[in-house]
Tab-separated table of C-alpha atoms in Angstrom:
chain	number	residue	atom	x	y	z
A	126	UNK	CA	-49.465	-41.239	-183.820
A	127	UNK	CA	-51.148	-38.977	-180.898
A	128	UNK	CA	-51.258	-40.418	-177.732
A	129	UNK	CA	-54.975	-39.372	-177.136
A	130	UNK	CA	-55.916	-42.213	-180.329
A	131	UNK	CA	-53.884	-44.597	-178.827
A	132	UNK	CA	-55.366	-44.947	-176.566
A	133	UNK	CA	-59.116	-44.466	-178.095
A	134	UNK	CA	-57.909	-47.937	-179.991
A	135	UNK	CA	-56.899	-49.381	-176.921
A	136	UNK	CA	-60.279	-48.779	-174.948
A	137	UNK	CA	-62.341	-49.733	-177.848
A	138	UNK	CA	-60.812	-53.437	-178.153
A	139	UNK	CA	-60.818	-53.290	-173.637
A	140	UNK	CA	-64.296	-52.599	-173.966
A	141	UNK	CA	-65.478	-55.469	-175.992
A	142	UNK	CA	-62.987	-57.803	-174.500
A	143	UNK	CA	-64.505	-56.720	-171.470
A	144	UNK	CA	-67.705	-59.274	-171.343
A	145	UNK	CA	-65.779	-62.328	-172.164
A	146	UNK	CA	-63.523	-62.156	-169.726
A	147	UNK	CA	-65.843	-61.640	-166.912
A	148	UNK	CA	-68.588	-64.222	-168.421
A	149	UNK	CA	-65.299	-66.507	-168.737
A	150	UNK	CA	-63.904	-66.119	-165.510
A	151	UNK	CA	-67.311	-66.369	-163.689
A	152	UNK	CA	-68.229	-69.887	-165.794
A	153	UNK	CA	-64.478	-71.437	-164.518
A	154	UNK	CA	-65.036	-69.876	-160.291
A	155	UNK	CA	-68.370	-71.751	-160.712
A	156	UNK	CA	-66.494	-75.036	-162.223
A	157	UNK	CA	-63.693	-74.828	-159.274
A	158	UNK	CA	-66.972	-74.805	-156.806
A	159	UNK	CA	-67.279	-78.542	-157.376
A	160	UNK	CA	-63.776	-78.958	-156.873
A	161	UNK	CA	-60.663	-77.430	-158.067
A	162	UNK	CA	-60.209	-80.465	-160.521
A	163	UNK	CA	-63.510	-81.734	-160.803
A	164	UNK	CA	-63.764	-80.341	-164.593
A	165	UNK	CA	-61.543	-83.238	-165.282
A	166	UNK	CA	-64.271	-85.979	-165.779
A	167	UNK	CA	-65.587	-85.557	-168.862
A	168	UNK	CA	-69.487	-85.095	-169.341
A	169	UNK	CA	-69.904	-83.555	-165.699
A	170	UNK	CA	-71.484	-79.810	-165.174
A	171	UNK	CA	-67.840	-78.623	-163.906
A	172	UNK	CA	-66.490	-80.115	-167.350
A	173	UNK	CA	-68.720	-77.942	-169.433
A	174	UNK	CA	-68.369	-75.225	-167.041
A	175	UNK	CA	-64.854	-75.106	-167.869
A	176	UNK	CA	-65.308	-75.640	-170.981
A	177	UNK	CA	-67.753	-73.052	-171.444
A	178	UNK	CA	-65.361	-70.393	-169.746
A	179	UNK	CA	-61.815	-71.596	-170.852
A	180	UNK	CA	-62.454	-73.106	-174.143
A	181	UNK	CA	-65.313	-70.155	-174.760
A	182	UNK	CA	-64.562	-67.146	-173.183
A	183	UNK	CA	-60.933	-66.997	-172.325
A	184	UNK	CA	-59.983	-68.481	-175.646
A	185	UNK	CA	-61.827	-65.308	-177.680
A	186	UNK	CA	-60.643	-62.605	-175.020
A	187	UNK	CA	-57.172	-62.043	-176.651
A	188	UNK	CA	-58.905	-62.326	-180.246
A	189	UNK	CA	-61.269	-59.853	-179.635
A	190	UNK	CA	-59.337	-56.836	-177.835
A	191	UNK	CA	-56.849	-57.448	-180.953
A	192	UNK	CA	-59.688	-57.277	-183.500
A	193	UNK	CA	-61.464	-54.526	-181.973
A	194	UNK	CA	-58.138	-52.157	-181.802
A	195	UNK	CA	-57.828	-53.114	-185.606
A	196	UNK	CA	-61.583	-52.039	-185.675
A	197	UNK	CA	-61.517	-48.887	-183.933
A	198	UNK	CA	-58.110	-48.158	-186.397
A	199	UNK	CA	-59.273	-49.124	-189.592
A	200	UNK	CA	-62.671	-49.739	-189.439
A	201	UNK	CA	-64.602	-52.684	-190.631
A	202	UNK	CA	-61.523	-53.982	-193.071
A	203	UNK	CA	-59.440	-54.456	-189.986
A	204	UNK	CA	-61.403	-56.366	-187.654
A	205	UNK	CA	-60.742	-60.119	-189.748
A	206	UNK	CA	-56.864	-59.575	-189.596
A	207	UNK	CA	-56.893	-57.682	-186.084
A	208	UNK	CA	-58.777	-61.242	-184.411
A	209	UNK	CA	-56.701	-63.509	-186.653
A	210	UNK	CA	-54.010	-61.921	-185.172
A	211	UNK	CA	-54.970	-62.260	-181.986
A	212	UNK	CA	-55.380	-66.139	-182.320
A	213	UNK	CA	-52.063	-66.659	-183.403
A	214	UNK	CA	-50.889	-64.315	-180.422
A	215	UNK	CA	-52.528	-66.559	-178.155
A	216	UNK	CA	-51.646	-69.613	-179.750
A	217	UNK	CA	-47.604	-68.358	-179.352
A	218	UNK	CA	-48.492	-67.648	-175.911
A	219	UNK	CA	-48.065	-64.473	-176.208
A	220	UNK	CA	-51.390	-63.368	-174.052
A	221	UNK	CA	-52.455	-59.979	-174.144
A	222	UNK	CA	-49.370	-58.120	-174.176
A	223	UNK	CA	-49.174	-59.839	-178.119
A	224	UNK	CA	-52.927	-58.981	-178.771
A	225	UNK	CA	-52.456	-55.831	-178.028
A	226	UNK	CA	-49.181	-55.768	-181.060
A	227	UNK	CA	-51.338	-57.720	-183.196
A	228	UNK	CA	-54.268	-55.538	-182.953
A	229	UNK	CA	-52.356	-52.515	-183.877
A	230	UNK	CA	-49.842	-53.959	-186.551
A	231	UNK	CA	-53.186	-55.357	-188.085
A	232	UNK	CA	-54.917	-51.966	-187.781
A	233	UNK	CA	-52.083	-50.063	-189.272
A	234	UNK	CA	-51.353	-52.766	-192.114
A	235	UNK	CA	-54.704	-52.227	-193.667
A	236	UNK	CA	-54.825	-48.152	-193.575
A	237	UNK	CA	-50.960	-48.643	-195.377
A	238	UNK	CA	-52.960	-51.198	-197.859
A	239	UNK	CA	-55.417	-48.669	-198.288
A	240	UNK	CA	-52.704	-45.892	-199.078
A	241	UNK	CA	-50.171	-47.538	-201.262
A	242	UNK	CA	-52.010	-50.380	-202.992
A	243	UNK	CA	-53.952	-49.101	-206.113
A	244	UNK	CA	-56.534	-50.836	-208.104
A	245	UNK	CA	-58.244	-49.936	-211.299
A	246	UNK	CA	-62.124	-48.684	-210.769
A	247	UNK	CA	-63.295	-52.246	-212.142
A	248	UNK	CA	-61.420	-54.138	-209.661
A	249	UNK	CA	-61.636	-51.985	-206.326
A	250	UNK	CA	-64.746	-54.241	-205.183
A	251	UNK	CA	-62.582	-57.142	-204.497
A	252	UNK	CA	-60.239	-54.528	-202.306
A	253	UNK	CA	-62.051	-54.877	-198.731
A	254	UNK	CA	-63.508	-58.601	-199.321
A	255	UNK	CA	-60.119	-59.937	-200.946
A	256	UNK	CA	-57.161	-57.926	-201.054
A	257	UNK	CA	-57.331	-56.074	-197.639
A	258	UNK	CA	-57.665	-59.174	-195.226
A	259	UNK	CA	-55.721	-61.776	-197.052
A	260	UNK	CA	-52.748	-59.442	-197.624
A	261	UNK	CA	-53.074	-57.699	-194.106
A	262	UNK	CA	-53.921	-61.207	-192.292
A	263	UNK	CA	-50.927	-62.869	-194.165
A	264	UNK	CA	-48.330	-59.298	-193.060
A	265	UNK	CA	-49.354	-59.732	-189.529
A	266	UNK	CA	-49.897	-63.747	-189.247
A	267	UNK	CA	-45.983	-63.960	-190.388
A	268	UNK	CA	-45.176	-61.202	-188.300
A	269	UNK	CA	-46.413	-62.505	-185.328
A	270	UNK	CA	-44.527	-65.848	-185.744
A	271	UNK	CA	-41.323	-64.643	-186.269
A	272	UNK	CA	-41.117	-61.783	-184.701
A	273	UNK	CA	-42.858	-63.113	-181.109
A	274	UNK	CA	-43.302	-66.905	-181.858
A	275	UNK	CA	-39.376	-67.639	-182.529
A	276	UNK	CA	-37.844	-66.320	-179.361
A	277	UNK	CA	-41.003	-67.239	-177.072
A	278	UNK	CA	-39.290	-70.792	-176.754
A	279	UNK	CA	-36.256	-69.924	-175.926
A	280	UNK	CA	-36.915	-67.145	-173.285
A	281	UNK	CA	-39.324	-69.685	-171.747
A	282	UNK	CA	-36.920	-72.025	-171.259
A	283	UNK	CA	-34.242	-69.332	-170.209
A	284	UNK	CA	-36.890	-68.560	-167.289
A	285	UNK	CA	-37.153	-71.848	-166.342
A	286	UNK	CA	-33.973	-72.209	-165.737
A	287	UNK	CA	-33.606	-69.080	-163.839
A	288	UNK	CA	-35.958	-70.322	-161.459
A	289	UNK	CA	-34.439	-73.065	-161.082
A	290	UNK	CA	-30.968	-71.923	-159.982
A	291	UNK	CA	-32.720	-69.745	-157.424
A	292	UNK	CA	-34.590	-72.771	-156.083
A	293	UNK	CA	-31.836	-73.705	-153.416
A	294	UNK	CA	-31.261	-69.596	-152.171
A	295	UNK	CA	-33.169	-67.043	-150.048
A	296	UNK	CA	-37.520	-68.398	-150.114
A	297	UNK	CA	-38.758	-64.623	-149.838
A	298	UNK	CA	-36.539	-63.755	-153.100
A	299	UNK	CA	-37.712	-66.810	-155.146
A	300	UNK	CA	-41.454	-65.525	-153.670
A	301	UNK	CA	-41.110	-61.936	-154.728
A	302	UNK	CA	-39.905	-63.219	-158.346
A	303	UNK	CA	-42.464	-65.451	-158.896
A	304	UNK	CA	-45.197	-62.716	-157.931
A	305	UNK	CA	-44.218	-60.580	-159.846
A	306	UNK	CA	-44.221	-62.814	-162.741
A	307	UNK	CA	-47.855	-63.980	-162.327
A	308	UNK	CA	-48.935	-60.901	-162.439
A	309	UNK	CA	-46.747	-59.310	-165.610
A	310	UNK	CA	-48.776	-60.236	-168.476
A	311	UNK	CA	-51.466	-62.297	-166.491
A	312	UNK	CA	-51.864	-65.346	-168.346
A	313	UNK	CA	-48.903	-65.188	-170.937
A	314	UNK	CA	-45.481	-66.776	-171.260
A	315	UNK	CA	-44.165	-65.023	-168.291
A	316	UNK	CA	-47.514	-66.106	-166.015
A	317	UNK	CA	-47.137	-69.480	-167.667
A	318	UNK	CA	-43.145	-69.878	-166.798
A	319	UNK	CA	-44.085	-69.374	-163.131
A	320	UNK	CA	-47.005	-71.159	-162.935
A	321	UNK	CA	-45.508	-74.347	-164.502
A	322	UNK	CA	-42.494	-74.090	-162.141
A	323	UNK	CA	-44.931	-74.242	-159.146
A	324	UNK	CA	-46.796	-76.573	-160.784
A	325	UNK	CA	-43.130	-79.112	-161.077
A	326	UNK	CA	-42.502	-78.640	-157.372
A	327	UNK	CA	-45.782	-80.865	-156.721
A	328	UNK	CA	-45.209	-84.351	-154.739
A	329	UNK	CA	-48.742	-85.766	-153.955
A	330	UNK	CA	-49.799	-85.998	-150.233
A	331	UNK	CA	-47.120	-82.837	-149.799
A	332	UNK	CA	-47.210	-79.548	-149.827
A	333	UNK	CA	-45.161	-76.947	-151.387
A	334	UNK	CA	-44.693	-73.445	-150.757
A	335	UNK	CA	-43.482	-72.460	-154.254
A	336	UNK	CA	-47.024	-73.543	-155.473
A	337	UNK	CA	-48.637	-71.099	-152.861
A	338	UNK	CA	-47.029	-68.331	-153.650
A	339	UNK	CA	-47.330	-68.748	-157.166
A	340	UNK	CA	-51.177	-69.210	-156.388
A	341	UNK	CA	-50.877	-65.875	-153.964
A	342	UNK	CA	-49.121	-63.712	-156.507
A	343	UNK	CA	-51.918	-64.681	-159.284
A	344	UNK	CA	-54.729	-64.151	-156.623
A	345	UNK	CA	-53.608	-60.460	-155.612
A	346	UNK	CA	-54.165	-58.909	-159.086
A	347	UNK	CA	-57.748	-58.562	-159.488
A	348	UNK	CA	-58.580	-58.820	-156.311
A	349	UNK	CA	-56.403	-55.649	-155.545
A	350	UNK	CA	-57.820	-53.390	-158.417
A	351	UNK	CA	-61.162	-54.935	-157.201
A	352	UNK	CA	-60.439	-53.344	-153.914
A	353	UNK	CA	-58.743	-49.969	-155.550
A	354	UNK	CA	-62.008	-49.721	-157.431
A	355	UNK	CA	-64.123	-49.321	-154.704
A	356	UNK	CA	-61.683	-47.471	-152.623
A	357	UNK	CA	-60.957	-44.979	-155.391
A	358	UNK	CA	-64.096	-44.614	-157.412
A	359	UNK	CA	-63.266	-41.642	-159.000
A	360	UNK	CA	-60.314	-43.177	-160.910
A	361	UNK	CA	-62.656	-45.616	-162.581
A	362	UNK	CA	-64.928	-45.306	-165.409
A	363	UNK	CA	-68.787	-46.887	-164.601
A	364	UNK	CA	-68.201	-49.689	-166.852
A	365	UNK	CA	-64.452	-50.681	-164.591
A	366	UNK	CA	-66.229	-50.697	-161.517
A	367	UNK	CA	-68.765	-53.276	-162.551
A	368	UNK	CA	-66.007	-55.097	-163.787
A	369	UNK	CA	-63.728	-54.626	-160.650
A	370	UNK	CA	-66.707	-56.386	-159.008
A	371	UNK	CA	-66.145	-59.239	-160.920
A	372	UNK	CA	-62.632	-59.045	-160.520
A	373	UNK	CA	-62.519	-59.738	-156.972
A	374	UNK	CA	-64.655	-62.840	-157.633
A	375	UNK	CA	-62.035	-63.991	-160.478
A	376	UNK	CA	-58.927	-62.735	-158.099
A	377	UNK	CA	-60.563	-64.966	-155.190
A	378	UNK	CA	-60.962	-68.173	-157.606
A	379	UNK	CA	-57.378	-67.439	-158.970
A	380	UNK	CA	-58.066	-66.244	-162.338
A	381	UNK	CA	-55.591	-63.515	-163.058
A	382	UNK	CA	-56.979	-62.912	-165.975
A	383	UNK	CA	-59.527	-60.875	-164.104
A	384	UNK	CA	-57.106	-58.106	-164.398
A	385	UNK	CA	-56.536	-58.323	-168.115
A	386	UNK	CA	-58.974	-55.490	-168.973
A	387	UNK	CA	-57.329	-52.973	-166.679
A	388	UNK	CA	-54.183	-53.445	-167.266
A	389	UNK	CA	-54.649	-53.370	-171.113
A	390	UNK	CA	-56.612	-50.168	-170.835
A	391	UNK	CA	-53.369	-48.287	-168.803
A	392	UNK	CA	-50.789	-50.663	-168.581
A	393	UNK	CA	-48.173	-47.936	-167.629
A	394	UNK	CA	-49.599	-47.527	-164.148
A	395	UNK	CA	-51.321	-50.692	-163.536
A	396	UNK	CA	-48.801	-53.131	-164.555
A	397	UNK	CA	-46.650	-52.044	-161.906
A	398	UNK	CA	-49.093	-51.663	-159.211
A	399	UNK	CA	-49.957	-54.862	-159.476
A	400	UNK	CA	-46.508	-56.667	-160.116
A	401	UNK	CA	-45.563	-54.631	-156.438
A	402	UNK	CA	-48.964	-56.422	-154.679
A	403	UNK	CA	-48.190	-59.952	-156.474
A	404	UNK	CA	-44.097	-59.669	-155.433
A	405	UNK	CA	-45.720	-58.785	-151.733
A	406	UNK	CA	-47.949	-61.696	-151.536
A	407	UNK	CA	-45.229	-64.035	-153.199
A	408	UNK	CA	-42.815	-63.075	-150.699
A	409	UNK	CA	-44.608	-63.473	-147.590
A	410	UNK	CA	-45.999	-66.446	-148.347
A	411	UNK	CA	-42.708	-67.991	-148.709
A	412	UNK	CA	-40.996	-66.061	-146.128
A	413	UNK	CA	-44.033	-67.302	-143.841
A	414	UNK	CA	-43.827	-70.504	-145.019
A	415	UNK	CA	-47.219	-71.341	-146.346
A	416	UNK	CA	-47.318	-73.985	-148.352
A	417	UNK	CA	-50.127	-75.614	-150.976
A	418	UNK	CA	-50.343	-78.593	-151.980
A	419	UNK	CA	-52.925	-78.600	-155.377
A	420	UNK	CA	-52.337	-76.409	-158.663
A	421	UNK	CA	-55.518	-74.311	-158.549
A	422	UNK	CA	-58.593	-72.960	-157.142
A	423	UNK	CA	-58.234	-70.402	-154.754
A	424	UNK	CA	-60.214	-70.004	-152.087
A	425	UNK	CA	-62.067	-73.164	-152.886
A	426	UNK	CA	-58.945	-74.883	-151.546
A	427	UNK	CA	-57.865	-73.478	-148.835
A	428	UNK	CA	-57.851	-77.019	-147.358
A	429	UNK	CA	-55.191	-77.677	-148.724
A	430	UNK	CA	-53.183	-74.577	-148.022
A	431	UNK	CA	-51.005	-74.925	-144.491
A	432	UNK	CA	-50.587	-72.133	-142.076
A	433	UNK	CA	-53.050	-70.651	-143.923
A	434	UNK	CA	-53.577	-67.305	-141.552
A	435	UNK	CA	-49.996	-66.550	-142.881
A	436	UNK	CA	-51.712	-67.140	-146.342
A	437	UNK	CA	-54.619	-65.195	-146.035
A	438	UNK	CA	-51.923	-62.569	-144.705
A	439	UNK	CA	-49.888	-62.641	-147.546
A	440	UNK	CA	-53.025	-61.884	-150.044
A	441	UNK	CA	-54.586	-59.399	-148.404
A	442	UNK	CA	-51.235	-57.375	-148.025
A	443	UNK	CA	-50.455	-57.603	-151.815
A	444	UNK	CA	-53.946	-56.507	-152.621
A	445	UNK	CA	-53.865	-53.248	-150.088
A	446	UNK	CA	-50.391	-52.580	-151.805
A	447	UNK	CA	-51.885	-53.007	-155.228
A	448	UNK	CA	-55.124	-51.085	-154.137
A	449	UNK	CA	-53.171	-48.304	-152.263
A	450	UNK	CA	-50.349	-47.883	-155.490
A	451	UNK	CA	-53.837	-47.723	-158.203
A	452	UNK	CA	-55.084	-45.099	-155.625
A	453	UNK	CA	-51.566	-42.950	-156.092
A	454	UNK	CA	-50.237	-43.778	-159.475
A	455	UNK	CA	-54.141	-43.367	-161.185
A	456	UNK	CA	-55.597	-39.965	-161.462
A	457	UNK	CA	-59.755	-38.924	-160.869
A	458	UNK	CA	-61.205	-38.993	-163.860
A	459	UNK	CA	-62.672	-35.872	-165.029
């Protein structure tokens, strides 16, 4: 498997995954405008905002870069197992990290059911309506859930408890670790484990300085390849710096997942720029001693945040060490 169609398969499913997230994203800042939980009462403009983005856009992103990797692989037969697989990724909670296996595992499935399995002339009509996406959905489906969906469980609850024993040491530690864990897979079980231990340190009428750096560290993503993306043009193709646009509107409402279509498309060198820039953020923010006392919005609630020049510190840090990393680790594109 060359390198160079690798990662043609990987920029075809980024590219169409591309829209949704940004339509998504820009349908849930809008809903946190109102109020970062005024989507909560049902039959309100925020409520269908958020449902437009989360339940709409956000909820086809993973099935879509996973069908359109099977796509670009093995054409038309792969793109029904490809975005069943992503479902079930995201349904383990396996975000885009598992799209990306189940859009390749689908795409490579159907060209081996092409090869090996062997009709007779009368019966090779049924091969790319029946055979190819039942056999190919079923190999990857099953694959998925044992192979991702088994262990997810019990490595979420072995980070939980991590964080927990840490909870009584050194506050810039826990804040670098949680940083860098909302920005790893943006979204997936290691995003979630971090988010949901901020979340559990929430007393109403108090805040808590896990839950700002938590909300820091998932902030500095986009908005720091937003930033690298104007700073370093040349590293970008037209279509990512549109989207880095959008990302710094998504980074600002705290919607890592603005950073999902970068990091997909070259994960080796922006995964760890931006895990550096989210640890940064974490860790001043806690070592600072910001704290936050809601689960979400982002700049929309910056009432609630205290000491909040620290806070404003601690973001725009991580995203200048995010930017400034893209800018080295990224070359100019030809």
């Amino acid at each position: 498997m060359k390198s160079n169609s690798v990662y043609k398969h990987l920029m075809s499913g980024v590219s169409y995954m591309i829209p949704f997230v940004v339509a998504g994203g820009i349908a849930i800042a809008i809903s946190f405008a109102f109020g970062y939980d005024a989507f909560q009462t049902e039959g309100t403009l925020p409520a269908y905002l958020m449902s437009i983005g989360g339940g709409g856009g956000f909820a086809l992103m993973v099935p879509i870069l996973a069908g359109y990797i099977a796509y670009s692989i093995a054409d038309r037969p792969g793109l029904a197992p490809g975005m069943i697989g992503g479902v079930i990724a995201g349904n383990i909670g396996s975000g885009f990290l598992g799209g990306i296996v189940a859009g390749f595992l689908a795409g490579y499935v159907v060209l081996a059911i092409k090869k090996y399995i062997v009709l007779p002339k009368s019966l090779q009509g049924i091969m790319p309506v029946l055979i190819i996406p039942v056999f190919a959905s079923l190999i990857v489906g099953l694959s998925l859930f044992y192979v991702l969906g088994t262990p997810m469980a019990v490595v979420n609850k072995a980070v939980a408890d991590f964080l927990s024993s840490l909870s009584g040491g050194s506050a810039v530690v826990l804040g670098l670790l949680l940083g860098t864990m909302m920005a790893f897979d943006m979204g997936g079980p290691v995003n979630k484990a971090a988010y949901a231990f901020g979340t559990s340190t929430l007393v109403a009428g108090q805040g808590s300085a896990v839950m700002a750096a938590v909300m820091a560290g998932g902030m500095v993503p986009p908005l720091g390849i937003g930033l690298a993306t104007f700073l370093f043009a040349k590293k970008f193709t037209e279509d990512q710096k549109e989207a880095g646009k959008a990302a710094v509107v998504l980074g600002a409402s705290f919607i890592t997942e603005g950073a999902i279509p970068f990091a997909a498309a070259d994960p080796g060198r922006v995964l760890p720029a931006i895990m550096a820039g989210g640890a940064v953020a974490g860790a001043i923010s806690m070592g600072l001693g910001a704290t936050l006392a809601v689960p979400h919005g982002g700049v929309f609630v910056l009432f609630a945040v205290t000491n909040i020049l620290q806070y404003v510190i601690a973001i725009v840090a991580g995203s200048v060490v995010t930017a400034g990393l893209l800018g080295v680790l990224k070359k100019d594109l030809a």
